[in-house]
PDB file of C-alpha atoms in Angstrom:
ATOM      1  CA  MET A  15     198.762 116.862 119.831  1.00  0.00           C
ATOM      2  CA  THR A  16     200.459 114.673 122.297  1.00  0.00           C
ATOM      3  CA  GLU A  17     203.742 115.754 123.921  1.00  0.00           C
ATOM      4  CA  GLU A  18     205.963 114.061 121.799  1.00  0.00           C
ATOM      5  CA  VAL A  19     204.598 116.059 118.731  1.00  0.00           C
ATOM      6  CA  GLN A  20     205.339 119.305 120.625  1.00  0.00           C
ATOM      7  CA  LYS A  21     208.839 118.374 121.093  1.00  0.00           C
ATOM      8  CA  LEU A  22     209.587 117.250 118.152  1.00  0.00           C
ATOM      9  CA  SER A  23     210.944 120.063 116.579  1.00  0.00           C
ATOM     10  CA  LYS A  24     210.610 120.687 112.166  1.00  0.00           C
ATOM     11  CA  ALA A  25     214.406 119.713 112.335  1.00  0.00           C
ATOM     12  CA  LYS A  26     214.258 116.706 114.270  1.00  0.00           C
ATOM     13  CA  PHE A  27     210.952 115.906 112.388  1.00  0.00           C
ATOM     14  CA  ASN A  28     212.961 116.836 109.098  1.00  0.00           C
ATOM     15  CA  LYS A  29     216.467 114.631 110.561  1.00  0.00           C
ATOM     16  CA  LEU A  30     214.026 111.728 110.815  1.00  0.00           C
ATOM     17  CA  LEU A  31     212.630 111.880 107.687  1.00  0.00           C
ATOM     18  CA  LYS A  32     216.163 111.840 106.282  1.00  0.00           C
ATOM     19  CA  GLU A  33     216.949 108.888 108.112  1.00  0.00           C
ATOM     20  CA  MET A  34     213.821 107.196 107.200  1.00  0.00           C
ATOM     21  CA  ALA A  35     214.930 107.459 103.422  1.00  0.00           C
ATOM     22  CA  LYS A  36     217.906 105.602 104.572  1.00  0.00           C
ATOM     23  CA  GLY A  37     215.909 102.668 105.800  1.00  0.00           C
ATOM     24  CA  ASN A  38     216.554 103.547 109.446  1.00  0.00           C
ATOM     25  CA  GLN A  39     214.101 101.250 111.096  1.00  0.00           C
ATOM     26  CA  ALA A  40     215.147 102.790 114.387  1.00  0.00           C
ATOM     27  CA  ALA A  41     214.101 106.566 112.785  1.00  0.00           C
ATOM     28  CA  PHE A  42     211.284 104.725 111.962  1.00  0.00           C
ATOM     29  CA  ASP A  43     209.817 103.353 114.743  1.00  0.00           C
ATOM     30  CA  THR A  44     210.923 107.168 117.079  1.00  0.00           C
ATOM     31  CA  PHE A  45     208.254 108.872 114.006  1.00  0.00           C
ATOM     32  CA  TYR A  46     205.910 106.263 115.068  1.00  0.00           C
ATOM     33  CA  SER A  47     205.750 106.644 118.884  1.00  0.00           C
ATOM     34  CA  ALA A  48     206.108 110.414 118.278  1.00  0.00           C
ATOM     35  CA  TYR A  49     202.682 110.722 115.231  1.00  0.00           C
ATOM     36  CA  GLY A  50     201.139 107.394 115.936  1.00  0.00           C
ATOM     37  CA  ARG A  51     198.826 108.791 118.161  1.00  0.00           C
ATOM     38  CA  TYR A  52     198.175 112.329 116.959  1.00  0.00           C
ATOM     39  CA  VAL A  53     197.579 110.657 113.082  1.00  0.00           C
ATOM     40  CA  TYR A  54     195.025 108.094 114.843  1.00  0.00           C
ATOM     41  CA  SER A  55     193.175 111.104 116.448  1.00  0.00           C
ATOM     42  CA  ILE A  56     193.029 112.985 112.867  1.00  0.00           C
ATOM     43  CA  ALA A  57     191.856 110.218 111.676  1.00  0.00           C
ATOM     44  CA  VAL A  58     188.719 108.949 114.386  1.00  0.00           C
ATOM     45  CA  SER A  59     187.725 112.776 113.804  1.00  0.00           C
ATOM     46  CA  VAL A  60     187.309 112.429 109.965  1.00  0.00           C
ATOM     47  CA  THR A  61     186.258 109.075 110.037  1.00  0.00           C
ATOM     48  CA  LYS A  62     184.116 108.934 113.233  1.00  0.00           C
ATOM     49  CA  SER A  63     185.503 105.381 113.098  1.00  0.00           C
ATOM     50  CA  TYR A  64     188.202 103.352 115.213  1.00  0.00           C
ATOM     51  CA  SER A  65     188.435 100.308 113.088  1.00  0.00           C
ATOM     52  CA  LEU A  66     189.025 102.475 109.750  1.00  0.00           C
ATOM     53  CA  ALA A  67     191.015 104.690 112.004  1.00  0.00           C
ATOM     54  CA  ASP A  68     193.719 102.109 112.896  1.00  0.00           C
ATOM     55  CA  GLU A  69     193.824 101.071 109.167  1.00  0.00           C
ATOM     56  CA  ILE A  70     194.349 105.129 108.580  1.00  0.00           C
ATOM     57  CA  VAL A  71     197.066 105.172 110.853  1.00  0.00           C
ATOM     58  CA  ASP A  72     198.965 102.398 109.063  1.00  0.00           C
ATOM     59  CA  ASP A  73     198.719 103.613 105.434  1.00  0.00           C
ATOM     60  CA  VAL A  74     199.524 107.679 106.399  1.00  0.00           C
ATOM     61  CA  LEU A  75     202.750 105.992 108.502  1.00  0.00           C
ATOM     62  CA  PHE A  76     203.495 103.420 105.660  1.00  0.00           C
ATOM     63  CA  LYS A  77     202.885 106.084 103.084  1.00  0.00           C
ATOM     64  CA  ILE A  78     205.918 108.527 104.944  1.00  0.00           C
ATOM     65  CA  TRP A  79     207.714 105.402 105.046  1.00  0.00           C
ATOM     66  CA  GLN A  80     208.244 105.185 101.359  1.00  0.00           C
ATOM     67  CA  ASN A  81     208.494 108.298 100.636  1.00  0.00           C
ATOM     68  CA  ALA A  82     210.654 109.813 103.162  1.00  0.00           C
ATOM     69  CA  SER A  83     213.030 110.455 100.239  1.00  0.00           C
ATOM     70  CA  LYS A  84     211.173 112.433  98.432  1.00  0.00           C
ATOM     71  CA  LEU A  85     209.635 114.382 101.357  1.00  0.00           C
ATOM     72  CA  LYS A  86     212.032 117.412 101.845  1.00  0.00           C
ATOM     73  CA  ASN A  87     212.255 119.865 104.506  1.00  0.00           C
ATOM     74  CA  ILE A  88     208.846 120.295 105.621  1.00  0.00           C
ATOM     75  CA  GLU A  89     207.976 123.573 107.401  1.00  0.00           C
ATOM     76  CA  ASN A  90     204.815 122.956 109.475  1.00  0.00           C
ATOM     77  CA  PRO A  91     205.296 118.907 110.579  1.00  0.00           C
ATOM     78  CA  PRO A  92     201.998 119.378 113.034  1.00  0.00           C
ATOM     79  CA  GLY A  93     200.385 120.895 109.755  1.00  0.00           C
ATOM     80  CA  TRP A  94     201.374 118.942 107.281  1.00  0.00           C
ATOM     81  CA  ILE A  95     200.629 115.399 109.242  1.00  0.00           C
ATOM     82  CA  TYR A  96     197.459 116.737 109.860  1.00  0.00           C
ATOM     83  CA  ILE A  97     196.529 117.638 106.275  1.00  0.00           C
ATOM     84  CA  VAL A  98     197.822 114.491 104.984  1.00  0.00           C
ATOM     85  CA  THR A  99     196.053 112.409 107.463  1.00  0.00           C
ATOM     86  CA  SER A 100     192.995 114.044 106.473  1.00  0.00           C
ATOM     87  CA  ASN A 101     192.904 113.388 102.942  1.00  0.00           C
ATOM     88  CA  CYS A 102     194.138 110.112 103.511  1.00  0.00           C
ATOM     89  CA  ALA A 103     190.608 109.689 105.924  1.00  0.00           C
ATOM     90  CA  LYS A 104     188.671 110.661 103.059  1.00  0.00           C
ATOM     91  CA  ASP A 105     189.973 108.810 100.490  1.00  0.00           C
ATOM     92  CA  LYS A 106     189.558 105.978 102.809  1.00  0.00           C
ATOM     93  CA  LEU A 107     185.825 107.141 103.693  1.00  0.00           C
ATOM     94  CA  LYS A 108     185.313 107.388 100.081  1.00  0.00           C
ATOM     95  CA  ALA A 109     186.635 103.759  98.932  1.00  0.00           C
ATOM     96  CA  GLU A 110     184.976 102.471 102.176  1.00  0.00           C
ATOM     97  CA  LYS A 111     181.510 104.525 101.143  1.00  0.00           C
ATOM     98  CA  ALA A 112     181.094 104.496 104.419  1.00  0.00           C
ATOM     99  CA  PHE A 113     180.304 107.578 106.025  1.00  0.00           C
ATOM    100  CA  SER A 114     179.128 105.647 109.129  1.00  0.00           C
ATOM    101  CA  GLU A 115     179.564 102.668 111.083  1.00  0.00           C
ATOM    102  CA  ILE A 116     178.208 100.762 113.391  1.00  0.00           C
ATOM    103  CA  TYR A 117     180.674 100.653 116.482  1.00  0.00           C
ATOM    104  CA  ASP A 118     181.120  97.500 119.146  1.00  0.00           C
ATOM    105  CA  ILE A 119     180.482  98.490 122.054  1.00  0.00           C
ATOM    106  CA  PRO A 120     182.692  97.789 124.762  1.00  0.00           C
ATOM    107  CA  GLN A 121     180.346  96.053 128.198  1.00  0.00           C
ATOM    108  CA  ASP A 122     181.147  97.823 130.861  1.00  0.00           C
ATOM    109  CA  ASP A 123     179.466 100.840 132.200  1.00  0.00           C
ATOM    110  CA  LYS A 124     182.538 102.688 132.669  1.00  0.00           C
ATOM    111  CA  ASN A 125     183.581 102.253 128.654  1.00  0.00           C
ATOM    112  CA  ILE A 126     180.122 102.532 127.376  1.00  0.00           C
ATOM    113  CA  GLU A 127     180.100 106.021 129.257  1.00  0.00           C
ATOM    114  CA  GLU A 128     183.226 106.854 128.040  1.00  0.00           C
ATOM    115  CA  PHE A 129     182.304 105.995 124.870  1.00  0.00           C
ATOM    116  CA  ILE A 130     179.458 107.689 124.355  1.00  0.00           C
ATOM    117  CA  ILE A 131     180.800 110.992 125.448  1.00  0.00           C
ATOM    118  CA  LYS A 132     183.848 110.531 122.723  1.00  0.00           C
ATOM    119  CA  ASN A 133     181.576 109.782 120.090  1.00  0.00           C
ATOM    120  CA  THR A 134     179.528 112.835 121.049  1.00  0.00           C
ATOM    121  CA  PHE A 135     182.262 114.741 120.997  1.00  0.00           C
ATOM    122  CA  LEU A 136     183.132 113.924 117.638  1.00  0.00           C
ATOM    123  CA  SER A 137     179.579 113.989 116.447  1.00  0.00           C
ATOM    124  CA  ASP A 138     179.286 117.225 117.025  1.00  0.00           C
ATOM    125  CA  ILE A 139     182.735 118.597 115.837  1.00  0.00           C
ATOM    126  CA  SER A 140     181.725 117.194 112.242  1.00  0.00           C
ATOM    127  CA  SER A 141     179.680 120.651 111.544  1.00  0.00           C
ATOM    128  CA  LEU A 142     183.240 122.410 111.849  1.00  0.00           C
ATOM    129  CA  ASP A 143     185.510 122.864 109.192  1.00  0.00           C
ATOM    130  CA  GLU A 144     188.674 121.212 108.938  1.00  0.00           C
ATOM    131  CA  GLU A 145     190.777 123.601 110.915  1.00  0.00           C
ATOM    132  CA  GLU A 146     187.990 123.921 113.341  1.00  0.00           C
ATOM    133  CA  GLN A 147     187.877 120.707 114.483  1.00  0.00           C
ATOM    134  CA  PHE A 148     191.637 120.720 114.508  1.00  0.00           C
ATOM    135  CA  ILE A 149     191.765 123.024 116.949  1.00  0.00           C
ATOM    136  CA  PHE A 150     188.502 121.353 119.208  1.00  0.00           C
ATOM    137  CA  ILE A 151     190.664 118.253 119.005  1.00  0.00           C
ATOM    138  CA  SER A 152     193.919 119.953 120.085  1.00  0.00           C
ATOM    139  CA  LYS A 153     192.329 121.682 122.837  1.00  0.00           C
ATOM    140  CA  PHE A 154     189.704 119.474 124.307  1.00  0.00           C
ATOM    141  CA  ILE A 155     191.521 115.772 123.848  1.00  0.00           C
ATOM    142  CA  LYS A 156     195.155 116.715 123.948  1.00  0.00           C
ATOM    143  CA  ASP A 157     194.870 119.394 126.439  1.00  0.00           C
ATOM    144  CA  LEU A 158     196.832 122.263 124.605  1.00  0.00           C
ATOM    145  CA  THR A 159     196.691 125.814 125.389  1.00  0.00           C
ATOM    146  CA  LEU A 160     195.475 128.081 122.274  1.00  0.00           C
ATOM    147  CA  GLU A 161     199.069 129.083 122.261  1.00  0.00           C
ATOM    148  CA  SER A 162     200.577 126.062 121.913  1.00  0.00           C
ATOM    149  CA  ILE A 163     198.184 125.100 118.629  1.00  0.00           C
ATOM    150  CA  ALA A 164     198.926 128.710 117.392  1.00  0.00           C
ATOM    151  CA  LYS A 165     202.557 127.595 117.513  1.00  0.00           C
ATOM    152  CA  ALA A 166     201.809 124.169 116.184  1.00  0.00           C
ATOM    153  CA  ILE A 167     199.901 125.172 113.298  1.00  0.00           C
ATOM    154  CA  ASP A 168     201.969 128.355 112.726  1.00  0.00           C
ATOM    155  CA  LYS A 169     199.308 131.347 113.206  1.00  0.00           C
ATOM    156  CA  PRO A 170     198.672 134.048 114.924  1.00  0.00           C
ATOM    157  CA  LEU A 171     197.522 133.445 118.559  1.00  0.00           C
ATOM    158  CA  SER A 172     194.385 136.108 117.284  1.00  0.00           C
ATOM    159  CA  THR A 173     193.664 133.923 114.505  1.00  0.00           C
ATOM    160  CA  VAL A 174     193.353 130.393 115.986  1.00  0.00           C
ATOM    161  CA  SER A 175     191.470 132.438 119.463  1.00  0.00           C
ATOM    162  CA  SER A 176     189.553 133.740 116.489  1.00  0.00           C
ATOM    163  CA  ILE A 177     188.465 130.592 115.126  1.00  0.00           C
ATOM    164  CA  TYR A 178     188.132 128.519 117.923  1.00  0.00           C
ATOM    165  CA  TYR A 179     185.202 131.070 119.221  1.00  0.00           C
ATOM    166  CA  ARG A 180     183.724 131.179 116.213  1.00  0.00           C
ATOM    167  CA  ALA A 181     183.461 127.492 116.294  1.00  0.00           C
ATOM    168  CA  LEU A 182     182.706 127.689 119.660  1.00  0.00           C
ATOM    169  CA  LYS A 183     179.463 129.823 118.442  1.00  0.00           C
ATOM    170  CA  LYS A 184     178.579 127.430 115.749  1.00  0.00           C
ATOM    171  CA  LEU A 185     178.757 124.820 118.184  1.00  0.00           C
ATOM    172  CA  LYS A 186     176.423 126.136 120.702  1.00  0.00           C
ATOM    173  CA  GLN A 187     173.896 127.678 117.941  1.00  0.00           C
ATOM    174  CA  THR A 188     173.719 123.640 116.910  1.00  0.00           C
ATOM    175  CA  VAL A 189     173.387 122.495 120.460  1.00  0.00           C
ATOM    176  CA  LYS A 190     170.450 124.403 120.720  1.00  0.00           C
ATOM    177  CA  MET A 191     168.682 123.023 117.656  1.00  0.00           C
ATOM    178  CA  PHE A 192     168.386 120.073 119.271  1.00  0.00           C
TER     179      PHE A 192
END
């Protein structure tokens, strides 16, 4: 999660939704800047495709804009956005029938190295369930502590820590297999 996501409280989140329901473009712009990168990272982790992730960001945020008037008092905004984005990404994959995609690899060595590292990480965590993936992305890509992740998904630190270490053990076993 981005710092913007962490800073945007539940009250501010719901206030933005109310303003978007009134057609307030500035509220949507604030919402987009606060949650766009977060939605993108979730979409990439589910689809393993940067191009599909771009489409999913637009789809998710447009759907939220369209349905803002129907959305009332979201209790856990980061968790809710994670679920909405994940479901949208899965629907996109089903519609595209593309569970793997050929990427355009950048030409210079530094970008290729970053590309390989990022895709290897995303590929490795694909064996984890959604909640485990969310925690890993939040910890390693967004550089959050387990405490801040626990707050974001409204779960006790001990639960998040347990999920994290269980997932870490799964990944270690997967790596040993190769």
